[in-house]
mmCIF file of C-alpha atoms and ligand atoms in Angstrom:
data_model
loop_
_atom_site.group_PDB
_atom_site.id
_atom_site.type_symbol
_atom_site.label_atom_id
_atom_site.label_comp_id
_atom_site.label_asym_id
_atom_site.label_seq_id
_atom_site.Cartn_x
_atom_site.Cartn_y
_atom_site.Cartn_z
ATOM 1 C CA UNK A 1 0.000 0.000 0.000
ATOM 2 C CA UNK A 2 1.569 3.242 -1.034
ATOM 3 C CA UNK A 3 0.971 5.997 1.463
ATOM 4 C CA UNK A 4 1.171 9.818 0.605
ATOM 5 C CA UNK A 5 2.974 10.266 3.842
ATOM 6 C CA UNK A 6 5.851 7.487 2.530
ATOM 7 C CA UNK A 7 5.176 9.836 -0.787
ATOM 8 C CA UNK A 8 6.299 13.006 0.885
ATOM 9 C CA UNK A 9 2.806 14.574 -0.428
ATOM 10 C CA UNK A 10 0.146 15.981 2.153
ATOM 11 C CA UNK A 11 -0.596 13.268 4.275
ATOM 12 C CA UNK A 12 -4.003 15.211 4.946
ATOM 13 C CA UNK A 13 -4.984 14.084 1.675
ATOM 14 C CA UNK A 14 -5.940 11.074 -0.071
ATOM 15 C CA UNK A 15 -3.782 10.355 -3.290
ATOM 16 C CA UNK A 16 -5.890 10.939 -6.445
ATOM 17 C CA UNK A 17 -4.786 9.741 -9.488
ATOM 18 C CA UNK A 18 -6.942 10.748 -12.849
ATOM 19 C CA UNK A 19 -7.296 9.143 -16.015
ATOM 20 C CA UNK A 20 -9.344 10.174 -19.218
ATOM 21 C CA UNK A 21 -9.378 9.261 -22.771
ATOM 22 C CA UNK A 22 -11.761 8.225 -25.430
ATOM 23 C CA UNK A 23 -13.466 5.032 -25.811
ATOM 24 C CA UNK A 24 -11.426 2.377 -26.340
ATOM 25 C CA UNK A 25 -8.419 3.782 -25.416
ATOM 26 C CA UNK A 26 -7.438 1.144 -22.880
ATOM 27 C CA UNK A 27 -7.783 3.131 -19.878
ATOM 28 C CA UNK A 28 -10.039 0.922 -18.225
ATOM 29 C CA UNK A 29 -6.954 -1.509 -18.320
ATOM 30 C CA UNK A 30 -3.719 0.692 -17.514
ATOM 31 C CA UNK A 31 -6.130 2.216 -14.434
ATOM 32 C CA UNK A 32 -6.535 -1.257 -13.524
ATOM 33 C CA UNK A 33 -2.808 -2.354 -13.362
ATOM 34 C CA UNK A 34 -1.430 0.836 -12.161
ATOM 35 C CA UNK A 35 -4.117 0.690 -8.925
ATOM 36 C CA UNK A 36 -2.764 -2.967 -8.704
ATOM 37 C CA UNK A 37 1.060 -1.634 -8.621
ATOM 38 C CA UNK A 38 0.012 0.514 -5.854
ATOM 39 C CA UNK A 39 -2.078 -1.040 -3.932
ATOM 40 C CA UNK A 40 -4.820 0.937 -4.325
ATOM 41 C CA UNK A 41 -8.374 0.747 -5.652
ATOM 42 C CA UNK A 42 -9.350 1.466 -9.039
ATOM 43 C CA UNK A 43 -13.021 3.277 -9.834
ATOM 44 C CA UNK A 44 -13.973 3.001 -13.538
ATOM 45 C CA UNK A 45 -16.546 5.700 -14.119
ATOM 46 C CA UNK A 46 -18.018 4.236 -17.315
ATOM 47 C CA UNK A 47 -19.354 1.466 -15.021
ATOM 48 C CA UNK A 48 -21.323 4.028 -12.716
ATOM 49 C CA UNK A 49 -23.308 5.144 -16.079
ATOM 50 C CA UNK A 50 -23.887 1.725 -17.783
ATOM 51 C CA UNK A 51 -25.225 0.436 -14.196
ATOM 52 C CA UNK A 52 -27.713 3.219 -14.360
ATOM 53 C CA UNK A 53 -28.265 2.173 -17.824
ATOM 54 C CA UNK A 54 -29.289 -1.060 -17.119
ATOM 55 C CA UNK A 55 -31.581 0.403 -14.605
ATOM 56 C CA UNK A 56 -33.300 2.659 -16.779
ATOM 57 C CA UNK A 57 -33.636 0.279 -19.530
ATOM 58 C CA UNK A 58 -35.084 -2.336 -16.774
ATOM 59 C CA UNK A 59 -37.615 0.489 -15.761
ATOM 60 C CA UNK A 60 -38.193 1.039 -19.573
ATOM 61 C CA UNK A 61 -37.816 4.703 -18.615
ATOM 62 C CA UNK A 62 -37.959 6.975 -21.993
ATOM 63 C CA UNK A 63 -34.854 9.251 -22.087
ATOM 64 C CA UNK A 64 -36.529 11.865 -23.499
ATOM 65 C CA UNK A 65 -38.871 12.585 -20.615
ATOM 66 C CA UNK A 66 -37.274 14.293 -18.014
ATOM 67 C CA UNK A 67 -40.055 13.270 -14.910
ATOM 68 C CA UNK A 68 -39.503 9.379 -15.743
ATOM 69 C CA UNK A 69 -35.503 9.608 -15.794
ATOM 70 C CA UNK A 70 -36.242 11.747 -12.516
ATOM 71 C CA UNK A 71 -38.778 9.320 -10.800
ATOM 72 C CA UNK A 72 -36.128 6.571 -11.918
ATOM 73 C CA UNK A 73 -32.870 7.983 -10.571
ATOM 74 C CA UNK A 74 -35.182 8.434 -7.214
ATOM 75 C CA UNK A 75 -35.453 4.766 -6.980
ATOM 76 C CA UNK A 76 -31.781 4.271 -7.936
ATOM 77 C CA UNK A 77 -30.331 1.355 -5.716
ATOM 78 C CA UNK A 78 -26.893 1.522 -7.424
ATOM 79 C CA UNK A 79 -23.893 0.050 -4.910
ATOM 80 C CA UNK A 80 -20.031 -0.518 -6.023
ATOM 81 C CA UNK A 81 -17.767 -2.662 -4.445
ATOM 82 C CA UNK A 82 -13.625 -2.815 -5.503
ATOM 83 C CA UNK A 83 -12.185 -6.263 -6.067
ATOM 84 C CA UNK A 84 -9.066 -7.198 -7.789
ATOM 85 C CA UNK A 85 -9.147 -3.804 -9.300
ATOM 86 C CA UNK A 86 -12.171 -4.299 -10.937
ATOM 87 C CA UNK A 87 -15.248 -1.892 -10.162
ATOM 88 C CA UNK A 88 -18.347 -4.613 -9.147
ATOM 89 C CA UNK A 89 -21.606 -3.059 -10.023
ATOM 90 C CA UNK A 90 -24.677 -3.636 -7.716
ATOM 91 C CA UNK A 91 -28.426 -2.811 -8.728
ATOM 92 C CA UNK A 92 -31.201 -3.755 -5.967
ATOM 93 C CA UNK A 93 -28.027 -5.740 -4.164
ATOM 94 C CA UNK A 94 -27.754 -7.953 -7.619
ATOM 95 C CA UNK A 95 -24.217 -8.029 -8.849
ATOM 96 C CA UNK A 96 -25.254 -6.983 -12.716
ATOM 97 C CA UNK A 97 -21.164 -5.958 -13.730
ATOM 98 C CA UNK A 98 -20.968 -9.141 -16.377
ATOM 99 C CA UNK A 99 -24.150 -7.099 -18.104
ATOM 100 C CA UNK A 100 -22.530 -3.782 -17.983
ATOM 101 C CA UNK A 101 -20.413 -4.550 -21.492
ATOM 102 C CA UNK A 102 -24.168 -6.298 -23.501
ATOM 103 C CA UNK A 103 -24.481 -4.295 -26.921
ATOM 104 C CA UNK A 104 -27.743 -2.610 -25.380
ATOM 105 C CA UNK A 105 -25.801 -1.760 -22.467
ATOM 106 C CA UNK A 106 -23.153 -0.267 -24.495
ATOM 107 C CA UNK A 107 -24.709 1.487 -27.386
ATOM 108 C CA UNK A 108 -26.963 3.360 -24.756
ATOM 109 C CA UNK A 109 -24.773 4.424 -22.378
ATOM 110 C CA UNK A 110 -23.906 7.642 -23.660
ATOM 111 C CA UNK A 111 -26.668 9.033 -24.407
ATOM 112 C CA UNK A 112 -28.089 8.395 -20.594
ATOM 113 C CA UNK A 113 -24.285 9.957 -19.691
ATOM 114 C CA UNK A 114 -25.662 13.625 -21.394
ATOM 115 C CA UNK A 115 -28.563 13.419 -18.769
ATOM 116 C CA UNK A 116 -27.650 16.704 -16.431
ATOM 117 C CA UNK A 117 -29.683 14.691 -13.692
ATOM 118 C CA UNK A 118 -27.482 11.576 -14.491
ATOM 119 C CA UNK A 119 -24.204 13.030 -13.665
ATOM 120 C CA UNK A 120 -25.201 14.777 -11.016
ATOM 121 C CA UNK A 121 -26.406 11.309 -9.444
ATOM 122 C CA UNK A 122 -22.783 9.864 -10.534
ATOM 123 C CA UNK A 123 -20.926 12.705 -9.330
ATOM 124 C CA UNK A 124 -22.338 12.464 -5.725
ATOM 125 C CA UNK A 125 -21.234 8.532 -6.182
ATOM 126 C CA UNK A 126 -17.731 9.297 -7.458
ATOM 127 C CA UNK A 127 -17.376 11.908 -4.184
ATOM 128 C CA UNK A 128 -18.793 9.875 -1.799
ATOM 129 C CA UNK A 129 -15.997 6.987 -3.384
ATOM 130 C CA UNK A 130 -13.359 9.361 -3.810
ATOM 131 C CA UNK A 131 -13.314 11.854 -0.694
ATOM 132 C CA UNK A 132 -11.471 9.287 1.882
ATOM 133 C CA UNK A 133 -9.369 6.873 0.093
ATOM 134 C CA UNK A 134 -6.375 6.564 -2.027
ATOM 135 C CA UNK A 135 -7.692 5.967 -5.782
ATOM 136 C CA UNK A 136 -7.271 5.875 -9.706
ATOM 137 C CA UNK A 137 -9.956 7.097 -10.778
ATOM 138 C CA UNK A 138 -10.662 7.031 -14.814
ATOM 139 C CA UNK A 139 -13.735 8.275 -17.162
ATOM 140 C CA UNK A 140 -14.243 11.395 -19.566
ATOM 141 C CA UNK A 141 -14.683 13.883 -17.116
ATOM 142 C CA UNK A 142 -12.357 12.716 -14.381
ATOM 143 C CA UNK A 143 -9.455 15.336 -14.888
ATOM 144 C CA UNK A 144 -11.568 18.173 -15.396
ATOM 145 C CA UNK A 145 -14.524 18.153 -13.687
ATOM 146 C CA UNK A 146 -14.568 15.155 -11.061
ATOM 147 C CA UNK A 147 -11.130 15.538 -9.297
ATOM 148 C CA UNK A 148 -9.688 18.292 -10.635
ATOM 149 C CA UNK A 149 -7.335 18.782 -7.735
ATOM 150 C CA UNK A 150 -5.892 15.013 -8.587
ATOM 151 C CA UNK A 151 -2.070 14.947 -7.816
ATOM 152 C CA UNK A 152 -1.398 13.202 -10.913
ATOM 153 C CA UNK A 153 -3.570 13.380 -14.403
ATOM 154 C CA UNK A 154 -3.013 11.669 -17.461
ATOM 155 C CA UNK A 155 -5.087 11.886 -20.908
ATOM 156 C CA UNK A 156 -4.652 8.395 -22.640
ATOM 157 C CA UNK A 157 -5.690 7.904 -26.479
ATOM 158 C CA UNK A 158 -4.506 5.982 -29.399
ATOM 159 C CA UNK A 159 -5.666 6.083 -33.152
ATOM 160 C CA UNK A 160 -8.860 5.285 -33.966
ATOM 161 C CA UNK A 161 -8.582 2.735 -36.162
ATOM 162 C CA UNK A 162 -6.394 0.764 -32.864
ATOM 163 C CA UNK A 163 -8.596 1.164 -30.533
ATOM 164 C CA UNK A 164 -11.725 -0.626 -33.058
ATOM 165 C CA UNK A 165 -8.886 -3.266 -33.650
ATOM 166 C CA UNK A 166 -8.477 -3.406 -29.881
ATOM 167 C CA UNK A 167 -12.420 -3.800 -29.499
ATOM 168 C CA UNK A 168 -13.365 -5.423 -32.196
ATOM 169 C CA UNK A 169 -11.645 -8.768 -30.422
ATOM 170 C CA UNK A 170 -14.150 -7.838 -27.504
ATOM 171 C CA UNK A 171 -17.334 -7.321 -29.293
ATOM 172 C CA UNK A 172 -16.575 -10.360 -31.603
ATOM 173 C CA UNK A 173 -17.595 -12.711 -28.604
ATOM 174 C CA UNK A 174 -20.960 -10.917 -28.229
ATOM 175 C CA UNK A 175 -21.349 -10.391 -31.920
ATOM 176 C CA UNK A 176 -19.464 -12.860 -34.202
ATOM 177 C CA UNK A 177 -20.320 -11.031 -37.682
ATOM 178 C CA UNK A 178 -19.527 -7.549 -36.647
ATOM 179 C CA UNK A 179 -16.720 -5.871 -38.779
ATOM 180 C CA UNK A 180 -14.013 -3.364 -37.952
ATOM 181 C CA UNK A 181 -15.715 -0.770 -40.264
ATOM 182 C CA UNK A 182 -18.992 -0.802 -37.844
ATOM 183 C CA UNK A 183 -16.967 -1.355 -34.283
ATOM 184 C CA UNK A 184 -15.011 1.785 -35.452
ATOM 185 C CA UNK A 185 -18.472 3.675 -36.627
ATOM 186 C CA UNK A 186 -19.621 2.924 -33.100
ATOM 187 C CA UNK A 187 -16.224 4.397 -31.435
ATOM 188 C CA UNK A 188 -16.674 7.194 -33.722
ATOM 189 C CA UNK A 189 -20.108 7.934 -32.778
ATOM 190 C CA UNK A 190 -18.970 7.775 -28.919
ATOM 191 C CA UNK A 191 -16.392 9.728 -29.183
ATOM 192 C CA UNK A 192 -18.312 12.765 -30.898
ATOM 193 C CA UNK A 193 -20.926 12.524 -28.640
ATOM 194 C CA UNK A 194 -18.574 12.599 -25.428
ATOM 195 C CA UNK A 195 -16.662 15.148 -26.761
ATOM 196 C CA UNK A 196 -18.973 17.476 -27.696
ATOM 197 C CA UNK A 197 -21.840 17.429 -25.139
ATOM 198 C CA UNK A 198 -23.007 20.496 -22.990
ATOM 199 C CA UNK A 199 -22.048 19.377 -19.709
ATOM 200 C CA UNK A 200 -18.273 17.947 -18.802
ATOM 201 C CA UNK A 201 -17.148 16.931 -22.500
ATOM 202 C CA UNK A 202 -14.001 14.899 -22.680
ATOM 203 C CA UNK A 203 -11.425 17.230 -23.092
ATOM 204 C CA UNK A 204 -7.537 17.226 -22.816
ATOM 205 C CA UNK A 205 -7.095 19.092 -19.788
ATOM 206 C CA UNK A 206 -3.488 21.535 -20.022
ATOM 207 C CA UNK A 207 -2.030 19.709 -16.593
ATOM 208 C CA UNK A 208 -2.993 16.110 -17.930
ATOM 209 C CA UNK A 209 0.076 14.023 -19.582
ATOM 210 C CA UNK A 210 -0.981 13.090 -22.713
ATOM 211 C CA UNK A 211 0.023 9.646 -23.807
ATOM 212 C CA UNK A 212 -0.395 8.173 -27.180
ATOM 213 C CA UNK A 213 -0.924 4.049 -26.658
ATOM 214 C CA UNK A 214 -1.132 3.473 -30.300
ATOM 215 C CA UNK A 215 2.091 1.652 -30.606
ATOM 216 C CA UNK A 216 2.706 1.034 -26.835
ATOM 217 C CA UNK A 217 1.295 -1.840 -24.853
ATOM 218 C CA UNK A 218 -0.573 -1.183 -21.691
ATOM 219 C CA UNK A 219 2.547 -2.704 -19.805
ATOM 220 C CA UNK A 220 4.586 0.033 -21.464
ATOM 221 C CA UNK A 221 1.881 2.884 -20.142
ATOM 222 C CA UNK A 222 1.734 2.063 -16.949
ATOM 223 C CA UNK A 223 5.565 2.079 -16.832
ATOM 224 C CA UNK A 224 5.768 5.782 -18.267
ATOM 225 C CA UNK A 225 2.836 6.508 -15.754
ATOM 226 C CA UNK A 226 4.686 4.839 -12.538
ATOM 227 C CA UNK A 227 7.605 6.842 -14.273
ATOM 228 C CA UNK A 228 6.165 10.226 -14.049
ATOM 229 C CA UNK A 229 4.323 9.334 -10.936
ATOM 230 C CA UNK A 230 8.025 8.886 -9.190
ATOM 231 C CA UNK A 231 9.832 11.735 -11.092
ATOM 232 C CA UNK A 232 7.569 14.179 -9.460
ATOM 233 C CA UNK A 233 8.141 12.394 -5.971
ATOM 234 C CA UNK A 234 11.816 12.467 -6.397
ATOM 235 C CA UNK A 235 11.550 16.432 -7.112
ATOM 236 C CA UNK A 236 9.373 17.268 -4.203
HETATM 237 O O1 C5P B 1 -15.774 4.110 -20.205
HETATM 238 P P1 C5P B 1 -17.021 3.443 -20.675
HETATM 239 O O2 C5P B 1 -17.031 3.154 -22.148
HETATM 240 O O3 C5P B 1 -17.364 2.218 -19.875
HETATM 241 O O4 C5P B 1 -18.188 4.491 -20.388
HETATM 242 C C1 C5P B 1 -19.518 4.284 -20.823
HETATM 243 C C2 C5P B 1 -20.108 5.632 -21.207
HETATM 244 O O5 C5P B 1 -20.263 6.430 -20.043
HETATM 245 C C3 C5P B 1 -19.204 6.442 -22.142
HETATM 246 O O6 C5P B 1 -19.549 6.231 -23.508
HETATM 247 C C4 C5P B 1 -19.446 7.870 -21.754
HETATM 248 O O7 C5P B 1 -20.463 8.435 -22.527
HETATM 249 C C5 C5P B 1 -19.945 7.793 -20.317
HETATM 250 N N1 C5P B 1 -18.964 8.278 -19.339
HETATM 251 C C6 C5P B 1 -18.978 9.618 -19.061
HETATM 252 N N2 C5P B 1 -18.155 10.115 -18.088
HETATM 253 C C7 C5P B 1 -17.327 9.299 -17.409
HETATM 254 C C8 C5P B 1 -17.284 7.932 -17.711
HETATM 255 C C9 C5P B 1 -18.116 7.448 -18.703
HETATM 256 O O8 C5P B 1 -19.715 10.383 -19.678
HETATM 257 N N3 C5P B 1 -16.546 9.813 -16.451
#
């Protein structure tokens, strides 16, 4: 367990680590492994919004009508628990995280994540999750808008047709004939609706580190991460 007071940062605060990037980046893995190296947990902020997803496509609840997403996100039982890294998803204390990647699931999610009601709901979550222990924390809005006091923020993308070659070997298990053109149409459409939505759009934040994974394994991020991470401890 790393410690900020072994860290030589304020040990009145809890070490946040941020991580954003478009869709199929590979965030949700480097977070993962680098939480591992340090012993801390990991919270993956895509699975807070696919959870409610599930819920509101459960409750049938019409997107476009603001008192049933209201009425629905009342009777939100939503619970996470950290294991292994991995962010467990609990609706009505029913462990649903193995349906939080189904098609539905995914090519719903972000249009329930430009609901202003929605984040709010999922901010309060990521506080609550975030205010009193050490965590990476990654999403779209996670450097700029979540924890924007994070000690250490990092912006990971790759190319677009990598990350559909990435996912494509994921979404082939759900959907045997789908092709790279439409797994990289459905990245695409993600991307420009993240990106360009009203309220906390991905964007590259000035004090995040980009990093480019297109050529680099997710071993070989987490190494330039752990890098950095120590560089600036070595400085203090
Ligand atoms: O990261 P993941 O693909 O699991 O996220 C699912 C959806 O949730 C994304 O397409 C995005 O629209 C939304 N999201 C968000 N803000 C976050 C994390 C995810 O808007 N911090």
């Amino acid at each position: 367990m790393i410690s900020l007071i072994l860290m030589g940062i304020d040990e009145t605060k809890v070490l946040k680590i941020a991580i954003d990037g478009p869709a199929a980046s590979g965030k949700g893995t480097v977070a993962k492994m680098l939480a591992q190296r340090l012993g801390i947990i990991c919270l993956d902020t895509g699975a807070l919004y696919r959870g409610i997803t599930v819920h509101f496509m459960n409750s049938k609840v019409n997107l476009g009508h603001e008192s049933e997403v209201n009425s629905a996100l009342e009777n939100l039982n939503l619970r996470v628990c950290h294991q292994g890294g991995s962010t467990l998803v609990f609706l009505n204390d029913k462990d649903i995280t193995e349906h939080l990647h189904d098609i539905e699931v995914s090519a719903t999610a972000y249009k329930v994540a430009v609901i202003p009601a929605v984040r709010k709901k999922v901010r309060s979550i990521q506080h609550e999750i975030a205010c009193c222990q050490d965590l990476v924390c990654e999403g779209r809005d996670i450097t700029s808008v979540v924890l924007p006091d994070a000690q250490f923020k990092f912006y990971l993308t790759a190319s677009l047709e990598e990350r559909a070659r990435r996912r494509l070997n994921q979404e082939r298990i759900q959907n045997p004939g789908i092709t790279l053109e439409q797994v990289k149409q459905g990245i695409h459409e993600r991307d420009v609706a993240d990106m360009t939505r009203e309220i906390s759009p991905l964007v590259h934040v000035s004090d995040a580190v980009l990093i480019d994974a297109s050529h680099i394994s997710a071993v070989e991020v987490v190494q330039r991460m752990l890098d950095i991470i120590n560089d600036k401890l070595k400085n203090l």
